Amino acid sequence: MSAFIQQLPALTGVVIGALGSYWAVARGERVRFRREREARWEERRLAVYTDYARVLKKSVTLTYRVSASLGNDPHPHPLAPEEAAPLIAEATVAQDPYREALLLLGDPEALSKAREWVATLLDMEAFLRERTENPRAWQALPARRRSGREGYYAAVREDLALPPGHSGRWPVLPVPGGTGEPGNRG
């Protein structure tokens, strides 16, 4: 029995060391799991944010093309309102699943900015449905749309802790042989 008592401190040390090692590994695994889960959700949110922007951009491009056919925009590929109507309807319907994903995973501020962007897009579409031929009035809408998009991207970057990005304002060069001043579609 005296040999057992002599080795008791060593056995106690081994048990305490094993428990401490187990606790450290378990805690490390929990932290790693949480970090990986957060990274996966961030990747999914980034995909949702970019997919939504991409699907909106399709509608925006269609509005520029229709506007060009009405003489409001210098887009080099005009599209008649009659030809555009089914494409705009299809693009609008295509937004729904992306909007639902955005509602599910998006940050409230990014959702608010997305609503502003879409509201301007809807105003652009309404302007074109009325077949308005007024380049000055039209130019205010793309400017609002760019501002809405910039706000959306800023909110997305904030949510994902990304560094500030490019404003997206790229000058559009004049169309050879075209009329009107170059725009800034971005």
PDB file of C-alpha atoms in Angstrom:
ATOM      1  CA  MET A   1       0.000   0.000   0.000  1.00  0.00           C
ATOM      2  CA  SER A   2       2.840   2.399   0.696  1.00  0.00           C
ATOM      3  CA  ALA A   3       4.013   2.038  -2.952  1.00  0.00           C
ATOM      4  CA  PHE A   4       0.542   3.054  -4.119  1.00  0.00           C
ATOM      5  CA  ILE A   5       0.535   6.085  -1.809  1.00  0.00           C
ATOM      6  CA  GLN A   6       3.995   7.026  -3.041  1.00  0.00           C
ATOM      7  CA  GLN A   7       2.770   6.971  -6.659  1.00  0.00           C
ATOM      8  CA  LEU A   8      -0.539   8.699  -5.908  1.00  0.00           C
ATOM      9  CA  PRO A   9       0.796  12.234  -6.640  1.00  0.00           C
ATOM     10  CA  ALA A  10       2.140  11.021 -10.006  1.00  0.00           C
ATOM     11  CA  LEU A  11      -1.173   9.312 -10.850  1.00  0.00           C
ATOM     12  CA  THR A  12      -3.076  12.444  -9.813  1.00  0.00           C
ATOM     13  CA  GLY A  13      -0.814  14.499 -12.074  1.00  0.00           C
ATOM     14  CA  VAL A  14      -1.452  12.132 -14.984  1.00  0.00           C
ATOM     15  CA  VAL A  15      -5.237  12.283 -14.467  1.00  0.00           C
ATOM     16  CA  ILE A  16      -5.201  16.082 -14.152  1.00  0.00           C
ATOM     17  CA  GLY A  17      -2.969  16.335 -17.251  1.00  0.00           C
ATOM     18  CA  ALA A  18      -5.266  14.042 -19.241  1.00  0.00           C
ATOM     19  CA  LEU A  19      -8.359  16.023 -18.199  1.00  0.00           C
ATOM     20  CA  GLY A  20      -6.618  19.309 -19.024  1.00  0.00           C
ATOM     21  CA  SER A  21      -5.499  17.983 -22.388  1.00  0.00           C
ATOM     22  CA  TYR A  22      -9.007  16.729 -23.158  1.00  0.00           C
ATOM     23  CA  TRP A  23     -10.518  20.094 -22.154  1.00  0.00           C
ATOM     24  CA  ALA A  24      -8.004  22.029 -24.323  1.00  0.00           C
ATOM     25  CA  VAL A  25      -8.612  19.816 -27.375  1.00  0.00           C
ATOM     26  CA  ALA A  26     -12.403  19.947 -26.945  1.00  0.00           C
ATOM     27  CA  ARG A  27     -12.346  23.720 -26.544  1.00  0.00           C
ATOM     28  CA  GLY A  28     -10.081  24.099 -29.578  1.00  0.00           C
ATOM     29  CA  GLU A  29     -12.414  21.901 -31.654  1.00  0.00           C
ATOM     30  CA  ARG A  30     -15.426  23.956 -30.564  1.00  0.00           C
ATOM     31  CA  VAL A  31     -13.677  27.195 -31.524  1.00  0.00           C
ATOM     32  CA  ARG A  32     -12.560  25.723 -34.873  1.00  0.00           C
ATOM     33  CA  PHE A  33     -16.070  24.429 -35.601  1.00  0.00           C
ATOM     34  CA  ARG A  34     -17.611  27.830 -34.803  1.00  0.00           C
ATOM     35  CA  ARG A  35     -15.029  29.608 -36.979  1.00  0.00           C
ATOM     36  CA  GLU A  36     -15.607  27.208 -39.906  1.00  0.00           C
ATOM     37  CA  ARG A  37     -19.383  27.530 -39.561  1.00  0.00           C
ATOM     38  CA  GLU A  38     -19.135  31.332 -39.610  1.00  0.00           C
ATOM     39  CA  ALA A  39     -16.878  31.158 -42.685  1.00  0.00           C
ATOM     40  CA  ARG A  40     -19.395  28.912 -44.481  1.00  0.00           C
ATOM     41  CA  TRP A  41     -22.254  31.309 -43.713  1.00  0.00           C
ATOM     42  CA  GLU A  42     -20.167  34.277 -44.855  1.00  0.00           C
ATOM     43  CA  GLU A  43     -19.459  32.467 -48.133  1.00  0.00           C
ATOM     44  CA  ARG A  44     -23.168  31.780 -48.563  1.00  0.00           C
ATOM     45  CA  ARG A  45     -24.096  35.378 -47.784  1.00  0.00           C
ATOM     46  CA  LEU A  46     -21.509  36.633 -50.270  1.00  0.00           C
ATOM     47  CA  ALA A  47     -22.965  34.321 -52.922  1.00  0.00           C
ATOM     48  CA  VAL A  48     -26.506  35.540 -52.153  1.00  0.00           C
ATOM     49  CA  TYR A  49     -25.432  39.178 -52.289  1.00  0.00           C
ATOM     50  CA  THR A  50     -23.593  38.779 -55.594  1.00  0.00           C
ATOM     51  CA  ASP A  51     -26.309  36.631 -57.181  1.00  0.00           C
ATOM     52  CA  TYR A  52     -28.921  39.225 -56.279  1.00  0.00           C
ATOM     53  CA  ALA A  53     -26.815  42.047 -57.723  1.00  0.00           C
ATOM     54  CA  ARG A  54     -26.227  40.034 -60.890  1.00  0.00           C
ATOM     55  CA  VAL A  55     -29.937  39.332 -61.434  1.00  0.00           C
ATOM     56  CA  LEU A  56     -30.805  42.997 -60.866  1.00  0.00           C
ATOM     57  CA  LYS A  57     -28.117  44.034 -63.322  1.00  0.00           C
ATOM     58  CA  LYS A  58     -29.885  42.040 -66.053  1.00  0.00           C
ATOM     59  CA  SER A  59     -33.017  44.120 -65.527  1.00  0.00           C
ATOM     60  CA  VAL A  60     -30.996  47.322 -65.400  1.00  0.00           C
ATOM     61  CA  THR A  61     -29.308  46.529 -68.710  1.00  0.00           C
ATOM     62  CA  LEU A  62     -32.667  45.908 -70.320  1.00  0.00           C
ATOM     63  CA  THR A  63     -33.930  49.299 -69.122  1.00  0.00           C
ATOM     64  CA  TYR A  64     -30.882  51.024 -70.633  1.00  0.00           C
ATOM     65  CA  ARG A  65     -31.455  49.265 -73.938  1.00  0.00           C
ATOM     66  CA  VAL A  66     -35.133  50.215 -74.054  1.00  0.00           C
ATOM     67  CA  SER A  67     -34.288  53.754 -73.038  1.00  0.00           C
ATOM     68  CA  ALA A  68     -31.814  53.909 -75.918  1.00  0.00           C
ATOM     69  CA  SER A  69     -34.559  52.909 -78.353  1.00  0.00           C
ATOM     70  CA  LEU A  70     -36.621  55.853 -77.054  1.00  0.00           C
ATOM     71  CA  GLY A  71     -33.679  58.219 -77.512  1.00  0.00           C
ATOM     72  CA  ASN A  72     -33.022  58.716 -73.793  1.00  0.00           C
ATOM     73  CA  ASP A  73     -29.769  56.787 -73.358  1.00  0.00           C
ATOM     74  CA  PRO A  74     -26.641  56.298 -75.484  1.00  0.00           C
ATOM     75  CA  HIS A  75     -26.603  52.503 -75.009  1.00  0.00           C
ATOM     76  CA  PRO A  76     -25.124  50.995 -78.181  1.00  0.00           C
ATOM     77  CA  HIS A  77     -27.684  48.172 -78.414  1.00  0.00           C
ATOM     78  CA  PRO A  78     -31.200  49.649 -78.374  1.00  0.00           C
ATOM     79  CA  LEU A  79     -34.119  47.323 -77.841  1.00  0.00           C
ATOM     80  CA  ALA A  80     -37.697  48.156 -78.802  1.00  0.00           C
ATOM     81  CA  PRO A  81     -40.168  48.172 -75.898  1.00  0.00           C
ATOM     82  CA  GLU A  82     -42.244  45.446 -77.586  1.00  0.00           C
ATOM     83  CA  GLU A  83     -39.237  43.146 -77.834  1.00  0.00           C
ATOM     84  CA  ALA A  84     -38.106  43.999 -74.316  1.00  0.00           C
ATOM     85  CA  ALA A  85     -41.422  43.422 -72.529  1.00  0.00           C
ATOM     86  CA  PRO A  86     -41.131  39.608 -72.277  1.00  0.00           C
ATOM     87  CA  LEU A  87     -37.426  39.877 -71.397  1.00  0.00           C
ATOM     88  CA  ILE A  88     -38.141  42.374 -68.622  1.00  0.00           C
ATOM     89  CA  ALA A  89     -40.953  40.161 -67.297  1.00  0.00           C
ATOM     90  CA  GLU A  90     -38.628  37.144 -67.347  1.00  0.00           C
ATOM     91  CA  ALA A  91     -35.861  39.097 -65.580  1.00  0.00           C
ATOM     92  CA  THR A  92     -38.319  40.297 -62.938  1.00  0.00           C
ATOM     93  CA  VAL A  93     -39.571  36.765 -62.264  1.00  0.00           C
ATOM     94  CA  ALA A  94     -35.956  35.545 -62.072  1.00  0.00           C
ATOM     95  CA  GLN A  95     -35.345  37.962 -59.183  1.00  0.00           C
ATOM     96  CA  ASP A  96     -37.795  36.222 -56.830  1.00  0.00           C
ATOM     97  CA  PRO A  97     -35.691  33.252 -55.670  1.00  0.00           C
ATOM     98  CA  TYR A  98     -32.669  35.496 -55.189  1.00  0.00           C
ATOM     99  CA  ARG A  99     -34.760  37.989 -53.214  1.00  0.00           C
ATOM    100  CA  GLU A 100     -35.981  35.187 -50.947  1.00  0.00           C
ATOM    101  CA  ALA A 101     -32.414  34.042 -50.303  1.00  0.00           C
ATOM    102  CA  LEU A 102     -31.454  37.648 -49.586  1.00  0.00           C
ATOM    103  CA  LEU A 103     -34.333  37.970 -47.117  1.00  0.00           C
ATOM    104  CA  LEU A 104     -33.227  34.781 -45.394  1.00  0.00           C
ATOM    105  CA  LEU A 105     -29.488  35.442 -45.149  1.00  0.00           C
ATOM    106  CA  GLY A 106     -29.009  39.169 -45.673  1.00  0.00           C
ATOM    107  CA  ASP A 107     -28.102  41.774 -43.125  1.00  0.00           C
ATOM    108  CA  PRO A 108     -30.979  44.202 -42.351  1.00  0.00           C
ATOM    109  CA  GLU A 109     -28.967  47.190 -43.607  1.00  0.00           C
ATOM    110  CA  ALA A 110     -28.092  45.391 -46.850  1.00  0.00           C
ATOM    111  CA  LEU A 111     -31.788  44.501 -47.269  1.00  0.00           C
ATOM    112  CA  SER A 112     -32.768  48.127 -46.790  1.00  0.00           C
ATOM    113  CA  LYS A 113     -30.240  49.247 -49.406  1.00  0.00           C
ATOM    114  CA  ALA A 114     -31.376  46.498 -51.789  1.00  0.00           C
ATOM    115  CA  ARG A 115     -34.948  47.817 -51.476  1.00  0.00           C
ATOM    116  CA  GLU A 116     -33.769  51.317 -52.411  1.00  0.00           C
ATOM    117  CA  TRP A 117     -31.928  49.947 -55.437  1.00  0.00           C
ATOM    118  CA  VAL A 118     -34.966  47.943 -56.578  1.00  0.00           C
ATOM    119  CA  ALA A 119     -37.322  50.882 -56.016  1.00  0.00           C
ATOM    120  CA  THR A 120     -35.252  52.934 -58.458  1.00  0.00           C
ATOM    121  CA  LEU A 121     -35.217  50.066 -60.947  1.00  0.00           C
ATOM    122  CA  LEU A 122     -39.017  49.924 -60.727  1.00  0.00           C
ATOM    123  CA  ASP A 123     -39.158  53.684 -61.358  1.00  0.00           C
ATOM    124  CA  MET A 124     -36.938  53.194 -64.417  1.00  0.00           C
ATOM    125  CA  GLU A 125     -39.233  50.478 -65.736  1.00  0.00           C
ATOM    126  CA  ALA A 126     -42.317  52.646 -65.135  1.00  0.00           C
ATOM    127  CA  PHE A 127     -40.650  55.535 -66.989  1.00  0.00           C
ATOM    128  CA  LEU A 128     -40.130  53.241 -69.961  1.00  0.00           C
ATOM    129  CA  ARG A 129     -43.616  51.693 -69.862  1.00  0.00           C
ATOM    130  CA  GLU A 130     -44.967  55.196 -70.376  1.00  0.00           C
ATOM    131  CA  ARG A 131     -42.639  55.448 -73.411  1.00  0.00           C
ATOM    132  CA  THR A 132     -41.322  58.744 -72.182  1.00  0.00           C
ATOM    133  CA  GLU A 133     -38.876  60.434 -74.523  1.00  0.00           C
ATOM    134  CA  ASN A 134     -37.041  62.815 -72.221  1.00  0.00           C
ATOM    135  CA  PRO A 135     -33.263  62.276 -71.910  1.00  0.00           C
ATOM    136  CA  ARG A 136     -32.914  64.853 -69.108  1.00  0.00           C
ATOM    137  CA  ALA A 137     -35.582  63.213 -66.955  1.00  0.00           C
ATOM    138  CA  TRP A 138     -34.105  59.787 -67.712  1.00  0.00           C
ATOM    139  CA  GLN A 139     -30.594  60.742 -66.569  1.00  0.00           C
ATOM    140  CA  ALA A 140     -31.808  61.323 -62.999  1.00  0.00           C
ATOM    141  CA  LEU A 141     -32.968  57.698 -62.762  1.00  0.00           C
ATOM    142  CA  PRO A 142     -29.640  56.035 -63.629  1.00  0.00           C
ATOM    143  CA  ALA A 143     -27.926  58.419 -61.211  1.00  0.00           C
ATOM    144  CA  ARG A 144     -30.318  57.283 -58.432  1.00  0.00           C
ATOM    145  CA  ARG A 145     -29.810  53.671 -59.466  1.00  0.00           C
ATOM    146  CA  ARG A 146     -26.020  54.014 -59.235  1.00  0.00           C
ATOM    147  CA  SER A 147     -26.369  55.595 -55.815  1.00  0.00           C
ATOM    148  CA  GLY A 148     -28.662  52.766 -54.698  1.00  0.00           C
ATOM    149  CA  ARG A 149     -26.226  50.163 -55.963  1.00  0.00           C
ATOM    150  CA  GLU A 150     -23.313  51.885 -54.200  1.00  0.00           C
ATOM    151  CA  GLY A 151     -25.301  51.901 -50.947  1.00  0.00           C
ATOM    152  CA  TYR A 152     -26.095  48.203 -51.348  1.00  0.00           C
ATOM    153  CA  TYR A 153     -22.466  47.299 -51.999  1.00  0.00           C
ATOM    154  CA  ALA A 154     -21.303  49.416 -49.052  1.00  0.00           C
ATOM    155  CA  ALA A 155     -23.786  47.642 -46.752  1.00  0.00           C
ATOM    156  CA  VAL A 156     -22.663  44.247 -48.073  1.00  0.00           C
ATOM    157  CA  ARG A 157     -19.016  45.112 -47.494  1.00  0.00           C
ATOM    158  CA  GLU A 158     -19.862  46.272 -43.983  1.00  0.00           C
ATOM    159  CA  ASP A 159     -21.762  43.050 -43.243  1.00  0.00           C
ATOM    160  CA  LEU A 160     -18.942  40.839 -44.516  1.00  0.00           C
ATOM    161  CA  ALA A 161     -16.189  43.027 -43.024  1.00  0.00           C
ATOM    162  CA  LEU A 162     -14.684  43.615 -46.471  1.00  0.00           C
ATOM    163  CA  PRO A 163     -12.485  46.599 -47.268  1.00  0.00           C
ATOM    164  CA  PRO A 164     -13.998  49.494 -49.208  1.00  0.00           C
ATOM    165  CA  GLY A 165     -14.325  48.772 -52.892  1.00  0.00           C
ATOM    166  CA  HIS A 166     -14.522  50.567 -56.201  1.00  0.00           C
ATOM    167  CA  SER A 167     -17.489  52.874 -56.738  1.00  0.00           C
ATOM    168  CA  GLY A 168     -18.332  51.088 -59.972  1.00  0.00           C
ATOM    169  CA  ARG A 169     -18.474  54.323 -61.927  1.00  0.00           C
ATOM    170  CA  TRP A 170     -16.788  53.612 -65.207  1.00  0.00           C
ATOM    171  CA  PRO A 171     -17.033  56.217 -67.915  1.00  0.00           C
ATOM    172  CA  VAL A 172     -18.788  55.026 -71.019  1.00  0.00           C
ATOM    173  CA  LEU A 173     -17.064  56.075 -74.202  1.00  0.00           C
ATOM    174  CA  PRO A 174     -19.073  57.699 -76.971  1.00  0.00           C
ATOM    175  CA  VAL A 175     -20.492  55.331 -79.532  1.00  0.00           C
ATOM    176  CA  PRO A 176     -18.802  55.836 -82.910  1.00  0.00           C
ATOM    177  CA  GLY A 177     -21.305  57.550 -85.158  1.00  0.00           C
ATOM    178  CA  GLY A 178     -23.743  57.847 -82.246  1.00  0.00           C
ATOM    179  CA  THR A 179     -25.390  60.964 -80.979  1.00  0.00           C
ATOM    180  CA  GLY A 180     -25.766  62.286 -77.511  1.00  0.00           C
ATOM    181  CA  GLU A 181     -23.305  62.551 -74.727  1.00  0.00           C
ATOM    182  CA  PRO A 182     -21.593  59.521 -73.247  1.00  0.00           C
ATOM    183  CA  GLY A 183     -23.241  58.236 -70.110  1.00  0.00           C
ATOM    184  CA  ASN A 184     -21.820  56.699 -66.998  1.00  0.00           C
ATOM    185  CA  ARG A 185     -23.645  53.442 -66.554  1.00  0.00           C
ATOM    186  CA  GLY A 186     -21.500  51.716 -63.968  1.00  0.00           C
TER     187      GLY A 186
END
